[in-house]
Coordinates of C-alpha atoms in Angstrom, one line a residue:
M1 CA 44.0 -53.6 22.9
P2 CA 46.4 -50.6 21.0
A3 CA 46.3 -47.6 23.3
R4 CA 45.1 -46.1 20.5
K5 CA 41.7 -47.6 19.9
L6 CA 41.6 -48.0 24.1
Y7 CA 41.5 -44.3 24.2
R8 CA 38.7 -43.7 20.7
V9 CA 36.7 -46.4 23.1
A10 CA 37.0 -44.8 26.5
D11 CA 36.3 -41.4 24.4
R12 CA 33.0 -42.8 23.4
L13 CA 32.0 -44.2 26.7
Y14 CA 32.7 -41.2 28.4
R15 CA 30.8 -39.2 25.8
R16 CA 27.4 -41.1 25.9
E17 CA 27.3 -41.0 29.3
L18 CA 27.6 -37.2 29.3
L19 CA 24.9 -36.5 27.1
A20 CA 22.6 -39.2 29.1
W21 CA 23.5 -36.5 31.6
S22 CA 23.1 -33.4 30.4
M23 CA 19.9 -34.4 29.0
R24 CA 18.6 -35.2 31.4
A25 CA 20.1 -32.0 33.3
F26 CA 17.9 -30.5 30.4
R27 CA 14.7 -31.7 30.2
R28 CA 14.8 -31.4 34.4
Q29 CA 14.5 -27.3 34.0
P30 CA 11.7 -25.5 34.5
P31 CA 9.5 -24.6 31.2
G32 CA 11.3 -21.1 30.5
T33 CA 14.6 -22.0 31.9
L34 CA 18.1 -21.7 29.9
P35 CA 20.7 -23.5 29.9
S36 CA 24.0 -22.6 31.4
R37 CA 27.5 -22.6 29.7
R38 CA 28.5 -25.5 31.7
L39 CA 25.2 -27.3 30.7
L40 CA 25.6 -26.1 27.5
R41 CA 29.2 -27.0 27.3
A42 CA 28.5 -30.8 28.6
L43 CA 25.6 -31.3 26.1
R44 CA 28.2 -30.9 23.5
K45 CA 31.1 -32.7 24.1
G46 CA 28.6 -35.3 24.8
W47 CA 26.9 -35.0 22.0
G48 CA 30.4 -34.9 19.9
N49 CA 30.8 -33.4 16.2
E50 CA 31.8 -30.1 17.8
I51 CA 33.3 -28.4 15.1
W52 CA 29.6 -28.7 12.7
S53 CA 27.5 -28.8 15.9
V54 CA 26.1 -25.1 16.0
S55 CA 26.8 -23.1 18.2
E56 CA 26.7 -22.2 22.3
E57 CA 25.2 -18.7 21.3
L58 CA 23.0 -20.4 18.6
L59 CA 22.3 -22.9 20.9
I60 CA 21.2 -20.3 22.5
G61 CA 19.1 -18.3 20.7
L62 CA 17.2 -21.7 19.5
I63 CA 16.1 -22.5 23.1
R64 CA 15.1 -18.7 23.9
E65 CA 12.7 -18.9 20.5
A66 CA 11.6 -22.9 21.2
W67 CA 10.3 -21.5 24.4
R68 CA 8.4 -18.7 23.4
T69 CA 7.0 -20.4 19.7
P70 CA 3.9 -21.9 19.4
G71 CA 4.6 -24.0 16.7
P72 CA 5.3 -26.6 14.9
V73 CA 8.9 -26.1 14.0
L74 CA 11.1 -26.4 11.1
E75 CA 15.2 -27.7 11.1
C76 CA 17.0 -27.7 8.2
G77 CA 19.8 -30.1 8.8
S78 CA 19.7 -32.5 12.0
G79 CA 21.9 -32.7 15.2
L80 CA 22.3 -31.7 18.7
S81 CA 19.7 -29.1 18.3
T82 CA 16.8 -31.8 16.8
L83 CA 17.1 -33.6 20.5
L84 CA 16.9 -30.4 22.0
L85 CA 13.8 -28.9 20.5
G86 CA 11.9 -32.1 20.2
A87 CA 12.7 -32.1 24.5
I88 CA 11.1 -28.6 24.7
G89 CA 8.3 -29.5 21.8
M90 CA 7.0 -32.8 24.3
Q91 CA 7.2 -29.9 27.2
V92 CA 5.2 -27.2 25.0
G93 CA 3.0 -29.7 22.8
W94 CA 4.2 -29.2 19.4
E95 CA 6.3 -30.8 17.1
V96 CA 9.5 -31.1 15.4
W97 CA 9.9 -31.5 11.3
T98 CA 13.4 -31.8 10.2
L99 CA 15.0 -32.7 6.7
E100 CA 18.1 -34.1 6.7
H101 CA 19.8 -35.0 2.9
D102 CA 22.6 -37.4 4.6
A103 CA 20.8 -40.5 4.9
F104 CA 23.2 -42.2 7.4
W105 CA 24.0 -39.1 9.7
A106 CA 19.9 -39.2 9.6
E107 CA 19.7 -42.3 11.2
H108 CA 22.2 -41.2 13.5
V109 CA 20.0 -38.6 14.8
R110 CA 16.9 -41.1 14.7
W111 CA 18.5 -43.5 16.7
A112 CA 19.7 -40.8 19.2
L113 CA 16.0 -39.3 19.7
R114 CA 15.0 -43.3 20.4
R115 CA 17.5 -43.5 22.8
F116 CA 16.4 -40.4 24.7
G117 CA 12.4 -41.4 24.4
I118 CA 11.7 -38.0 21.8
T119 CA 8.6 -38.5 20.1
N120 CA 8.1 -36.0 18.5
V121 CA 10.7 -35.2 15.7
H122 CA 9.9 -36.3 12.3
L123 CA 13.7 -36.5 10.5
L124 CA 12.6 -36.7 7.0
H125 CA 15.6 -38.3 5.0
A126 CA 15.8 -35.6 2.1
P127 CA 18.2 -35.4 -0.5
L128 CA 19.3 -32.5 -2.1
R129 CA 17.9 -31.7 -5.8
D130 CA 18.2 -28.8 -8.4
Y131 CA 15.1 -26.8 -8.3
G132 CA 17.0 -24.8 -11.2
A133 CA 18.5 -21.6 -9.9
F134 CA 19.4 -23.3 -6.5
H135 CA 19.6 -27.0 -5.0
W136 CA 17.6 -27.6 -2.3
Y137 CA 16.1 -30.4 -0.2
D138 CA 14.0 -33.0 -2.1
I139 CA 11.1 -32.5 -0.3
K140 CA 7.0 -32.5 -0.9
P141 CA 5.5 -29.1 0.9
E142 CA 2.3 -31.1 1.4
M143 CA 3.8 -33.9 3.5
L144 CA 4.9 -30.4 6.0
P145 CA 2.2 -28.8 8.3
A146 CA 0.3 -26.0 7.1
R147 CA 2.5 -23.0 9.1
F148 CA 5.9 -23.5 10.6
S149 CA 6.5 -20.3 13.4
L150 CA 10.6 -21.1 13.8
V151 CA 12.7 -22.3 11.6
L152 CA 16.3 -23.3 12.1
C153 CA 18.2 -23.3 9.2
D154 CA 21.7 -25.1 9.6
G155 CA 21.5 -27.1 6.4
P156 CA 22.3 -28.0 3.4
P157 CA 26.2 -27.2 3.4
G158 CA 27.5 -24.0 2.6
N159 CA 29.0 -25.4 -0.5
T160 CA 25.9 -26.4 -2.1
P161 CA 24.7 -24.9 -5.3
G162 CA 22.3 -21.3 -4.3
G163 CA 23.6 -22.3 -0.2
R164 CA 20.5 -22.2 1.7
Y165 CA 18.7 -19.6 0.0
G166 CA 16.3 -22.5 -1.1
L167 CA 14.2 -22.4 2.3
L168 CA 11.7 -19.5 0.8
P169 CA 10.6 -20.2 -3.0
V170 CA 10.1 -23.9 -2.2
L171 CA 8.3 -23.6 1.2
G172 CA 8.0 -19.4 2.3
H173 CA 4.2 -20.5 1.3
R174 CA 4.8 -22.9 4.8
L175 CA 5.8 -19.8 6.9
S176 CA 4.2 -17.9 9.2
P177 CA 3.8 -13.7 9.3
S178 CA 5.1 -13.5 12.2
V179 CA 8.1 -16.6 11.7
I180 CA 11.4 -16.2 12.8
I181 CA 14.5 -17.9 10.9
L182 CA 17.4 -18.4 12.4
L183 CA 20.3 -19.2 9.8
D184 CA 23.8 -19.9 11.1
D185 CA 27.3 -19.2 9.9
A186 CA 25.9 -15.5 8.9
G187 CA 29.4 -14.0 9.3
R188 CA 30.2 -15.9 5.9
P189 CA 29.7 -13.2 2.7
E190 CA 27.4 -15.7 1.3
E191 CA 24.8 -16.4 4.3
Q192 CA 25.0 -12.6 5.3
A193 CA 23.6 -12.2 1.0
I194 CA 20.9 -14.8 1.5
A195 CA 19.3 -13.7 4.8
H196 CA 19.0 -9.9 3.4
R197 CA 17.1 -11.4 0.3
W198 CA 14.8 -13.4 2.6
T199 CA 14.5 -10.0 4.7
A200 CA 13.9 -8.3 1.7
E201 CA 11.4 -10.9 0.1
L202 CA 9.3 -11.6 3.3
G203 CA 9.0 -7.9 4.4
G204 CA 10.5 -8.2 7.6
T205 CA 14.0 -7.4 10.0
M206 CA 16.8 -8.8 10.3
T207 CA 19.5 -8.9 13.4
I208 CA 23.1 -10.3 13.0
E209 CA 23.0 -12.2 16.7
G210 CA 26.5 -13.8 18.8
V211 CA 29.8 -12.5 18.6
Q212 CA 32.5 -15.5 18.3
K213 CA 29.9 -17.1 15.8
P214 CA 27.2 -14.9 14.8
Y215 CA 24.0 -16.0 13.0
A216 CA 21.2 -14.2 11.3
R217 CA 17.4 -13.7 13.1
I218 CA 14.6 -12.9 10.5
E219 CA 11.7 -12.2 11.9
G220 CA 8.7 -11.8 9.0
P221 CA 6.2 -8.3 8.8
G222 CA 3.7 -9.9 11.5

């Protein structure tokens, strides 16, 4: 076997085992516990796809909110965060609805959910569609719960027409009055504009969190 191919196989096996170890460690933590930076790095490295995965700062913020929220939780875009939200939800008793536009990636995440026995995530393949002023997930709102208390918005991709704005016009009526929305990539002007627009439309408040890769935390008026 060529050395390069052998390295890829070995790296893939290493990451697979690292993810298994780090997921076990994450699930053994007492409820409400925030993972150490070492554990977060192991989770991200084991999952792979570090370029596109949410940052350590956002993962910490997400986990903190997930332990507090009454649920259910909405996730726009799937990945490592899907596994962690599912693991927390299984401990505290709420479910996760995840929207993913890429069919191949959705199947990959479903495989990971099955591997770790995470059964409370509804991962919906929802291709992007043209809503007129923006593109967003093609989803029938009636397929979802009546109210979400926490939203992680890490999709659709930033080059989508209208960016991630479609969350509010399409699913705003399914967000609880005290909803917490975490919007990734708030260092980009487009996401900053969306965060300000959502905050104004909700009548809520917004803070920018994180240093290395900022994200927006938007809270409904309650």
